[in-house]
């Protein structure tokens, strides 16, 4: 019965995408799953943003700060509140419009999440292991690397084409399942210099690679179809929503 329900939901999501979505600048994600934009942020701006993150996250007890159980992944939600005029470098309106055209859905709220990932025993990488952001509907994350990222310091990884509804892969990648910790192979990773932005259809299976050494800084744009999207994700992270 569950397989039937999940199959129907998958078919509806696919029909929605064909009818209303898959358009605009990010339409390339239908075929590539993820796309890289080098030089999206100036290097000096990346350094400024790292300094702001460190000050805002750790010099005071910030109610917007979340850390994982291993101490590896530290996330500062609603980072747009901390960066003043530097928000202009992210061109938020442009990317929100692009997300709307691709998903076929109105974005009603958004926020930036800045995070720092360092090595810790038992870390699963940013995002807590392999997962989908949604089991059925297409979503987009825009991620700006603030530091140079290579194989050892937690690059973003994704499995190409898993954002598409491939019936033939339903046994390997079960329909309706969002957490897939057992999957360790098939990932393509994005190693890039500071200032690079990548956009990804996060219906695909993806993760931050478990970090072996060094540090990785990044900023991610989260978009929501609900006016309460930001409040909801703060609650999900165990933080107290605020106005």
PDB file of C-alpha atoms in Angstrom:
ATOM      1  CA  UNK A   1       0.000   0.000   0.000  1.00  0.00           C
ATOM      2  CA  UNK A   2       2.823   2.386   0.872  1.00  0.00           C
ATOM      3  CA  UNK A   3       4.500   1.699  -2.480  1.00  0.00           C
ATOM      4  CA  UNK A   4       1.262   2.549  -4.280  1.00  0.00           C
ATOM      5  CA  UNK A   5       0.867   5.829  -2.353  1.00  0.00           C
ATOM      6  CA  UNK A   6       4.472   6.792  -2.994  1.00  0.00           C
ATOM      7  CA  UNK A   7       4.162   5.921  -6.672  1.00  0.00           C
ATOM      8  CA  UNK A   8       1.079   8.144  -7.004  1.00  0.00           C
ATOM      9  CA  UNK A   9       2.821  11.019  -5.199  1.00  0.00           C
ATOM     10  CA  UNK A  10       5.848  10.611  -7.460  1.00  0.00           C
ATOM     11  CA  UNK A  11       3.666  10.693 -10.573  1.00  0.00           C
ATOM     12  CA  UNK A  12       1.847  13.824  -9.383  1.00  0.00           C
ATOM     13  CA  UNK A  13       5.152  15.560  -8.630  1.00  0.00           C
ATOM     14  CA  UNK A  14       6.462  14.637 -12.079  1.00  0.00           C
ATOM     15  CA  UNK A  15       3.305  15.931 -13.756  1.00  0.00           C
ATOM     16  CA  UNK A  16       3.568  19.196 -11.805  1.00  0.00           C
ATOM     17  CA  UNK A  17       7.144  19.644 -12.911  1.00  0.00           C
ATOM     18  CA  UNK A  18       6.315  19.012 -16.558  1.00  0.00           C
ATOM     19  CA  UNK A  19       3.307  21.348 -16.473  1.00  0.00           C
ATOM     20  CA  UNK A  20       4.467  24.234 -14.282  1.00  0.00           C
ATOM     21  CA  UNK A  21       8.168  23.872 -13.496  1.00  0.00           C
ATOM     22  CA  UNK A  22      11.503  23.174 -15.134  1.00  0.00           C
ATOM     23  CA  UNK A  23      11.804  26.649 -16.589  1.00  0.00           C
ATOM     24  CA  UNK A  24      14.197  29.585 -16.366  1.00  0.00           C
ATOM     25  CA  UNK A  25      17.885  29.832 -15.609  1.00  0.00           C
ATOM     26  CA  UNK A  26      17.918  26.700 -13.467  1.00  0.00           C
ATOM     27  CA  UNK A  27      16.201  24.495 -16.051  1.00  0.00           C
ATOM     28  CA  UNK A  28      19.646  22.964 -16.612  1.00  0.00           C
ATOM     29  CA  UNK A  29      19.188  21.108 -13.313  1.00  0.00           C
ATOM     30  CA  UNK A  30      16.690  18.789 -14.993  1.00  0.00           C
ATOM     31  CA  UNK A  31      19.623  17.313 -16.903  1.00  0.00           C
ATOM     32  CA  UNK A  32      22.668  18.000 -14.721  1.00  0.00           C
ATOM     33  CA  UNK A  33      21.172  17.783 -11.180  1.00  0.00           C
ATOM     34  CA  UNK A  34      23.686  20.429 -10.022  1.00  0.00           C
ATOM     35  CA  UNK A  35      25.453  23.338 -11.698  1.00  0.00           C
ATOM     36  CA  UNK A  36      28.531  25.322 -10.653  1.00  0.00           C
ATOM     37  CA  UNK A  37      28.995  29.091 -11.041  1.00  0.00           C
ATOM     38  CA  UNK A  38      32.664  30.044 -10.463  1.00  0.00           C
ATOM     39  CA  UNK A  39      33.510  33.503  -9.127  1.00  0.00           C
ATOM     40  CA  UNK A  40      30.045  34.290  -7.817  1.00  0.00           C
ATOM     41  CA  UNK A  41      31.498  36.078  -4.758  1.00  0.00           C
ATOM     42  CA  UNK A  42      34.741  38.100  -4.620  1.00  0.00           C
ATOM     43  CA  UNK A  43      37.463  36.479  -2.524  1.00  0.00           C
ATOM     44  CA  UNK A  44      37.709  39.492  -0.194  1.00  0.00           C
ATOM     45  CA  UNK A  45      33.955  39.322   0.412  1.00  0.00           C
ATOM     46  CA  UNK A  46      34.274  35.658   1.349  1.00  0.00           C
ATOM     47  CA  UNK A  47      36.867  36.583   3.981  1.00  0.00           C
ATOM     48  CA  UNK A  48      34.618  39.334   5.353  1.00  0.00           C
ATOM     49  CA  UNK A  49      31.703  36.913   5.594  1.00  0.00           C
ATOM     50  CA  UNK A  50      33.814  34.338   7.436  1.00  0.00           C
ATOM     51  CA  UNK A  51      34.851  36.979   9.989  1.00  0.00           C
ATOM     52  CA  UNK A  52      31.237  38.050  10.449  1.00  0.00           C
ATOM     53  CA  UNK A  53      30.153  34.444  10.926  1.00  0.00           C
ATOM     54  CA  UNK A  54      32.833  33.758  13.540  1.00  0.00           C
ATOM     55  CA  UNK A  55      31.954  36.918  15.467  1.00  0.00           C
ATOM     56  CA  UNK A  56      28.184  36.492  15.287  1.00  0.00           C
ATOM     57  CA  UNK A  57      28.181  32.762  16.024  1.00  0.00           C
ATOM     58  CA  UNK A  58      30.773  32.330  18.735  1.00  0.00           C
ATOM     59  CA  UNK A  59      31.548  35.611  20.483  1.00  0.00           C
ATOM     60  CA  UNK A  60      28.080  35.696  22.036  1.00  0.00           C
ATOM     61  CA  UNK A  61      25.446  33.080  22.819  1.00  0.00           C
ATOM     62  CA  UNK A  62      23.524  33.455  19.590  1.00  0.00           C
ATOM     63  CA  UNK A  63      19.980  32.000  19.682  1.00  0.00           C
ATOM     64  CA  UNK A  64      20.240  31.316  15.943  1.00  0.00           C
ATOM     65  CA  UNK A  65      23.256  29.001  16.321  1.00  0.00           C
ATOM     66  CA  UNK A  66      22.854  25.228  15.983  1.00  0.00           C
ATOM     67  CA  UNK A  67      25.632  22.626  16.358  1.00  0.00           C
ATOM     68  CA  UNK A  68      25.504  18.908  15.663  1.00  0.00           C
ATOM     69  CA  UNK A  69      26.208  16.310  18.340  1.00  0.00           C
ATOM     70  CA  UNK A  70      29.801  15.745  17.242  1.00  0.00           C
ATOM     71  CA  UNK A  71      30.707  19.450  17.255  1.00  0.00           C
ATOM     72  CA  UNK A  72      31.635  19.244  13.590  1.00  0.00           C
ATOM     73  CA  UNK A  73      28.836  21.251  11.938  1.00  0.00           C
ATOM     74  CA  UNK A  74      27.981  24.717  13.311  1.00  0.00           C
ATOM     75  CA  UNK A  75      25.106  26.561  11.606  1.00  0.00           C
ATOM     76  CA  UNK A  76      24.035  30.172  11.997  1.00  0.00           C
ATOM     77  CA  UNK A  77      20.505  30.601  10.690  1.00  0.00           C
ATOM     78  CA  UNK A  78      19.158  33.854   9.229  1.00  0.00           C
ATOM     79  CA  UNK A  79      22.686  35.011   8.435  1.00  0.00           C
ATOM     80  CA  UNK A  80      21.188  37.852   6.370  1.00  0.00           C
ATOM     81  CA  UNK A  81      20.568  39.631   9.693  1.00  0.00           C
ATOM     82  CA  UNK A  82      24.321  39.847  10.308  1.00  0.00           C
ATOM     83  CA  UNK A  83      25.835  40.903   6.994  1.00  0.00           C
ATOM     84  CA  UNK A  84      24.364  44.339   6.234  1.00  0.00           C
ATOM     85  CA  UNK A  85      25.115  45.599   2.718  1.00  0.00           C
ATOM     86  CA  UNK A  86      27.035  42.419   1.834  1.00  0.00           C
ATOM     87  CA  UNK A  87      23.642  40.841   1.141  1.00  0.00           C
ATOM     88  CA  UNK A  88      23.820  42.534  -2.271  1.00  0.00           C
ATOM     89  CA  UNK A  89      26.550  40.113  -3.383  1.00  0.00           C
ATOM     90  CA  UNK A  90      24.133  37.194  -3.096  1.00  0.00           C
ATOM     91  CA  UNK A  91      21.623  38.659  -5.583  1.00  0.00           C
ATOM     92  CA  UNK A  92      18.784  37.054  -3.634  1.00  0.00           C
ATOM     93  CA  UNK A  93      15.910  38.342  -5.800  1.00  0.00           C
ATOM     94  CA  UNK A  94      17.533  36.874  -8.896  1.00  0.00           C
ATOM     95  CA  UNK A  95      17.968  33.430  -7.371  1.00  0.00           C
ATOM     96  CA  UNK A  96      14.524  33.405  -5.755  1.00  0.00           C
ATOM     97  CA  UNK A  97      13.010  34.132  -9.182  1.00  0.00           C
ATOM     98  CA  UNK A  98      15.107  31.316 -10.653  1.00  0.00           C
ATOM     99  CA  UNK A  99      13.929  28.885  -7.969  1.00  0.00           C
ATOM    100  CA  UNK A 100      10.285  29.814  -8.590  1.00  0.00           C
ATOM    101  CA  UNK A 101      10.658  29.241 -12.342  1.00  0.00           C
ATOM    102  CA  UNK A 102      12.294  25.868 -11.798  1.00  0.00           C
ATOM    103  CA  UNK A 103       9.942  24.492  -9.138  1.00  0.00           C
ATOM    104  CA  UNK A 104       6.787  26.124 -10.492  1.00  0.00           C
ATOM    105  CA  UNK A 105       5.972  27.289  -6.968  1.00  0.00           C
ATOM    106  CA  UNK A 106       5.912  30.702  -5.312  1.00  0.00           C
ATOM    107  CA  UNK A 107       8.641  31.383  -2.755  1.00  0.00           C
ATOM    108  CA  UNK A 108       6.971  33.002   0.266  1.00  0.00           C
ATOM    109  CA  UNK A 109       9.929  33.095   2.666  1.00  0.00           C
ATOM    110  CA  UNK A 110      13.668  32.534   2.607  1.00  0.00           C
ATOM    111  CA  UNK A 111      16.779  32.752   4.743  1.00  0.00           C
ATOM    112  CA  UNK A 112      20.532  32.347   4.543  1.00  0.00           C
ATOM    113  CA  UNK A 113      22.304  29.722   6.631  1.00  0.00           C
ATOM    114  CA  UNK A 114      26.056  30.101   7.186  1.00  0.00           C
ATOM    115  CA  UNK A 115      27.974  27.131   8.471  1.00  0.00           C
ATOM    116  CA  UNK A 116      31.416  25.979   9.451  1.00  0.00           C
ATOM    117  CA  UNK A 117      32.410  22.328   9.257  1.00  0.00           C
ATOM    118  CA  UNK A 118      35.512  20.984  11.035  1.00  0.00           C
ATOM    119  CA  UNK A 119      36.780  17.478  11.635  1.00  0.00           C
ATOM    120  CA  UNK A 120      35.412  15.587  14.625  1.00  0.00           C
ATOM    121  CA  UNK A 121      35.393  11.864  15.323  1.00  0.00           C
ATOM    122  CA  UNK A 122      32.243  10.264  13.980  1.00  0.00           C
ATOM    123  CA  UNK A 123      31.145  13.256  11.912  1.00  0.00           C
ATOM    124  CA  UNK A 124      28.700  12.517   9.090  1.00  0.00           C
ATOM    125  CA  UNK A 125      29.449  15.687   7.174  1.00  0.00           C
ATOM    126  CA  UNK A 126      27.239  18.718   6.683  1.00  0.00           C
ATOM    127  CA  UNK A 127      23.599  17.651   6.582  1.00  0.00           C
ATOM    128  CA  UNK A 128      24.108  14.539   8.677  1.00  0.00           C
ATOM    129  CA  UNK A 129      24.659  12.004   5.908  1.00  0.00           C
ATOM    130  CA  UNK A 130      23.062  11.098   2.588  1.00  0.00           C
ATOM    131  CA  UNK A 131      19.514  12.395   2.211  1.00  0.00           C
ATOM    132  CA  UNK A 132      16.927  14.061   0.007  1.00  0.00           C
ATOM    133  CA  UNK A 133      15.383  17.385   1.049  1.00  0.00           C
ATOM    134  CA  UNK A 134      12.074  16.120  -0.312  1.00  0.00           C
ATOM    135  CA  UNK A 135      11.005  12.626  -1.267  1.00  0.00           C
ATOM    136  CA  UNK A 136       8.692  13.866  -4.010  1.00  0.00           C
ATOM    137  CA  UNK A 137       8.782  17.566  -4.904  1.00  0.00           C
ATOM    138  CA  UNK A 138      11.729  19.325  -6.514  1.00  0.00           C
ATOM    139  CA  UNK A 139      13.609  21.867  -4.424  1.00  0.00           C
ATOM    140  CA  UNK A 140      16.689  23.999  -4.971  1.00  0.00           C
ATOM    141  CA  UNK A 141      19.561  24.985  -2.728  1.00  0.00           C
ATOM    142  CA  UNK A 142      22.071  27.656  -3.719  1.00  0.00           C
ATOM    143  CA  UNK A 143      25.372  27.193  -1.880  1.00  0.00           C
ATOM    144  CA  UNK A 144      28.263  29.653  -1.870  1.00  0.00           C
ATOM    145  CA  UNK A 145      31.671  28.330  -0.788  1.00  0.00           C
ATOM    146  CA  UNK A 146      33.438  30.902   1.393  1.00  0.00           C
ATOM    147  CA  UNK A 147      36.645  28.855   1.578  1.00  0.00           C
ATOM    148  CA  UNK A 148      38.534  26.671  -0.884  1.00  0.00           C
ATOM    149  CA  UNK A 149      37.000  23.191  -0.802  1.00  0.00           C
ATOM    150  CA  UNK A 150      38.786  19.980  -1.774  1.00  0.00           C
ATOM    151  CA  UNK A 151      38.325  16.247  -1.172  1.00  0.00           C
ATOM    152  CA  UNK A 152      39.381  16.408   2.493  1.00  0.00           C
ATOM    153  CA  UNK A 153      37.378  19.329   3.877  1.00  0.00           C
ATOM    154  CA  UNK A 154      33.773  18.420   3.273  1.00  0.00           C
ATOM    155  CA  UNK A 155      32.769  19.100  -0.348  1.00  0.00           C
ATOM    156  CA  UNK A 156      29.118  18.957  -1.371  1.00  0.00           C
ATOM    157  CA  UNK A 157      28.338  15.578  -2.954  1.00  0.00           C
ATOM    158  CA  UNK A 158      25.351  14.426  -4.990  1.00  0.00           C
ATOM    159  CA  UNK A 159      24.268  11.413  -7.016  1.00  0.00           C
ATOM    160  CA  UNK A 160      23.469  12.579 -10.565  1.00  0.00           C
ATOM    161  CA  UNK A 161      19.957  12.033 -11.927  1.00  0.00           C
ATOM    162  CA  UNK A 162      18.464  10.994  -8.584  1.00  0.00           C
ATOM    163  CA  UNK A 163      16.416  14.201  -8.736  1.00  0.00           C
ATOM    164  CA  UNK A 164      14.537  12.530 -11.571  1.00  0.00           C
ATOM    165  CA  UNK A 165      11.861   9.921 -10.892  1.00  0.00           C
ATOM    166  CA  UNK A 166      13.656   6.839 -12.163  1.00  0.00           C
ATOM    167  CA  UNK A 167      11.323   3.896 -11.628  1.00  0.00           C
ATOM    168  CA  UNK A 168      14.116   1.506 -12.554  1.00  0.00           C
ATOM    169  CA  UNK A 169      16.103   2.679  -9.500  1.00  0.00           C
ATOM    170  CA  UNK A 170      13.315   2.300  -6.947  1.00  0.00           C
ATOM    171  CA  UNK A 171      15.005  -0.655  -5.218  1.00  0.00           C
ATOM    172  CA  UNK A 172      18.354   1.113  -4.829  1.00  0.00           C
ATOM    173  CA  UNK A 173      16.780   4.461  -3.948  1.00  0.00           C
ATOM    174  CA  UNK A 174      13.390   3.644  -2.345  1.00  0.00           C
ATOM    175  CA  UNK A 175      10.479   5.925  -3.238  1.00  0.00           C
ATOM    176  CA  UNK A 176       9.398   8.136  -0.356  1.00  0.00           C
ATOM    177  CA  UNK A 177      12.601   7.681   1.661  1.00  0.00           C
ATOM    178  CA  UNK A 178      14.531  10.833   2.569  1.00  0.00           C
ATOM    179  CA  UNK A 179      17.352   9.487   4.769  1.00  0.00           C
ATOM    180  CA  UNK A 180      19.656   7.013   3.015  1.00  0.00           C
ATOM    181  CA  UNK A 181      22.665   6.609   5.307  1.00  0.00           C
ATOM    182  CA  UNK A 182      23.634   3.230   3.852  1.00  0.00           C
ATOM    183  CA  UNK A 183      24.487   4.769   0.487  1.00  0.00           C
ATOM    184  CA  UNK A 184      28.208   5.439   0.241  1.00  0.00           C
ATOM    185  CA  UNK A 185      28.906   5.164  -3.497  1.00  0.00           C
ATOM    186  CA  UNK A 186      27.968   6.936  -6.710  1.00  0.00           C
ATOM    187  CA  UNK A 187      28.527  10.462  -5.443  1.00  0.00           C
ATOM    188  CA  UNK A 188      29.942  13.244  -7.559  1.00  0.00           C
ATOM    189  CA  UNK A 189      31.629  15.933  -5.481  1.00  0.00           C
ATOM    190  CA  UNK A 190      32.019  19.651  -6.001  1.00  0.00           C
ATOM    191  CA  UNK A 191      35.582  20.735  -5.266  1.00  0.00           C
ATOM    192  CA  UNK A 192      35.968  24.457  -5.943  1.00  0.00           C
ATOM    193  CA  UNK A 193      37.623  27.654  -4.815  1.00  0.00           C
ATOM    194  CA  UNK A 194      36.195  30.253  -2.443  1.00  0.00           C
ATOM    195  CA  UNK A 195      33.520  32.378  -4.117  1.00  0.00           C
ATOM    196  CA  UNK A 196      32.051  29.517  -6.145  1.00  0.00           C
ATOM    197  CA  UNK A 197      28.287  29.047  -6.054  1.00  0.00           C
ATOM    198  CA  UNK A 198      26.528  25.809  -6.840  1.00  0.00           C
ATOM    199  CA  UNK A 199      22.838  25.249  -7.395  1.00  0.00           C
ATOM    200  CA  UNK A 200      21.379  21.796  -6.873  1.00  0.00           C
ATOM    201  CA  UNK A 201      17.974  20.178  -7.175  1.00  0.00           C
ATOM    202  CA  UNK A 202      17.958  18.736  -3.680  1.00  0.00           C
ATOM    203  CA  UNK A 203      15.318  16.169  -4.464  1.00  0.00           C
ATOM    204  CA  UNK A 204      18.489  14.304  -5.437  1.00  0.00           C
ATOM    205  CA  UNK A 205      20.442  12.247  -2.932  1.00  0.00           C
ATOM    206  CA  UNK A 206      23.167  14.477  -1.542  1.00  0.00           C
ATOM    207  CA  UNK A 207      25.337  15.206   1.474  1.00  0.00           C
ATOM    208  CA  UNK A 208      28.328  17.110   2.718  1.00  0.00           C
ATOM    209  CA  UNK A 209      31.211  14.638   2.535  1.00  0.00           C
ATOM    210  CA  UNK A 210      32.444  13.693   6.033  1.00  0.00           C
ATOM    211  CA  UNK A 211      35.354  16.025   6.711  1.00  0.00           C
ATOM    212  CA  UNK A 212      38.808  14.562   7.326  1.00  0.00           C
ATOM    213  CA  UNK A 213      40.805  17.714   8.023  1.00  0.00           C
ATOM    214  CA  UNK A 214      40.788  21.476   7.668  1.00  0.00           C
ATOM    215  CA  UNK A 215      37.659  23.604   7.692  1.00  0.00           C
ATOM    216  CA  UNK A 216      34.888  24.453   5.260  1.00  0.00           C
ATOM    217  CA  UNK A 217      32.793  27.619   5.334  1.00  0.00           C
ATOM    218  CA  UNK A 218      29.676  28.061   3.213  1.00  0.00           C
ATOM    219  CA  UNK A 219      26.425  30.013   2.953  1.00  0.00           C
ATOM    220  CA  UNK A 220      23.219  28.352   1.751  1.00  0.00           C
ATOM    221  CA  UNK A 221      20.013  29.962   0.501  1.00  0.00           C
ATOM    222  CA  UNK A 222      16.901  28.174   1.784  1.00  0.00           C
ATOM    223  CA  UNK A 223      13.566  28.958   0.128  1.00  0.00           C
ATOM    224  CA  UNK A 224      10.101  27.970   1.313  1.00  0.00           C
ATOM    225  CA  UNK A 225       6.608  27.875  -0.180  1.00  0.00           C
ATOM    226  CA  UNK A 226       5.161  28.779   3.242  1.00  0.00           C
ATOM    227  CA  UNK A 227       5.187  32.152   5.004  1.00  0.00           C
ATOM    228  CA  UNK A 228       6.177  30.176   8.103  1.00  0.00           C
ATOM    229  CA  UNK A 229       9.043  28.370   6.400  1.00  0.00           C
ATOM    230  CA  UNK A 230      11.810  30.066   8.355  1.00  0.00           C
ATOM    231  CA  UNK A 231      10.038  29.574  11.687  1.00  0.00           C
ATOM    232  CA  UNK A 232       9.394  25.934  10.867  1.00  0.00           C
ATOM    233  CA  UNK A 233      13.021  25.143  10.057  1.00  0.00           C
ATOM    234  CA  UNK A 234      14.177  26.876  13.235  1.00  0.00           C
ATOM    235  CA  UNK A 235      11.784  24.712  15.252  1.00  0.00           C
ATOM    236  CA  UNK A 236      13.000  21.629  13.394  1.00  0.00           C
ATOM    237  CA  UNK A 237      16.561  22.567  14.390  1.00  0.00           C
ATOM    238  CA  UNK A 238      15.496  22.889  18.027  1.00  0.00           C
ATOM    239  CA  UNK A 239      15.814  26.682  18.013  1.00  0.00           C
ATOM    240  CA  UNK A 240      13.228  29.214  19.111  1.00  0.00           C
ATOM    241  CA  UNK A 241      11.568  31.108  16.233  1.00  0.00           C
ATOM    242  CA  UNK A 242      11.706  34.866  16.412  1.00  0.00           C
ATOM    243  CA  UNK A 243      10.344  37.797  14.472  1.00  0.00           C
TER     244      UNK A 243
END
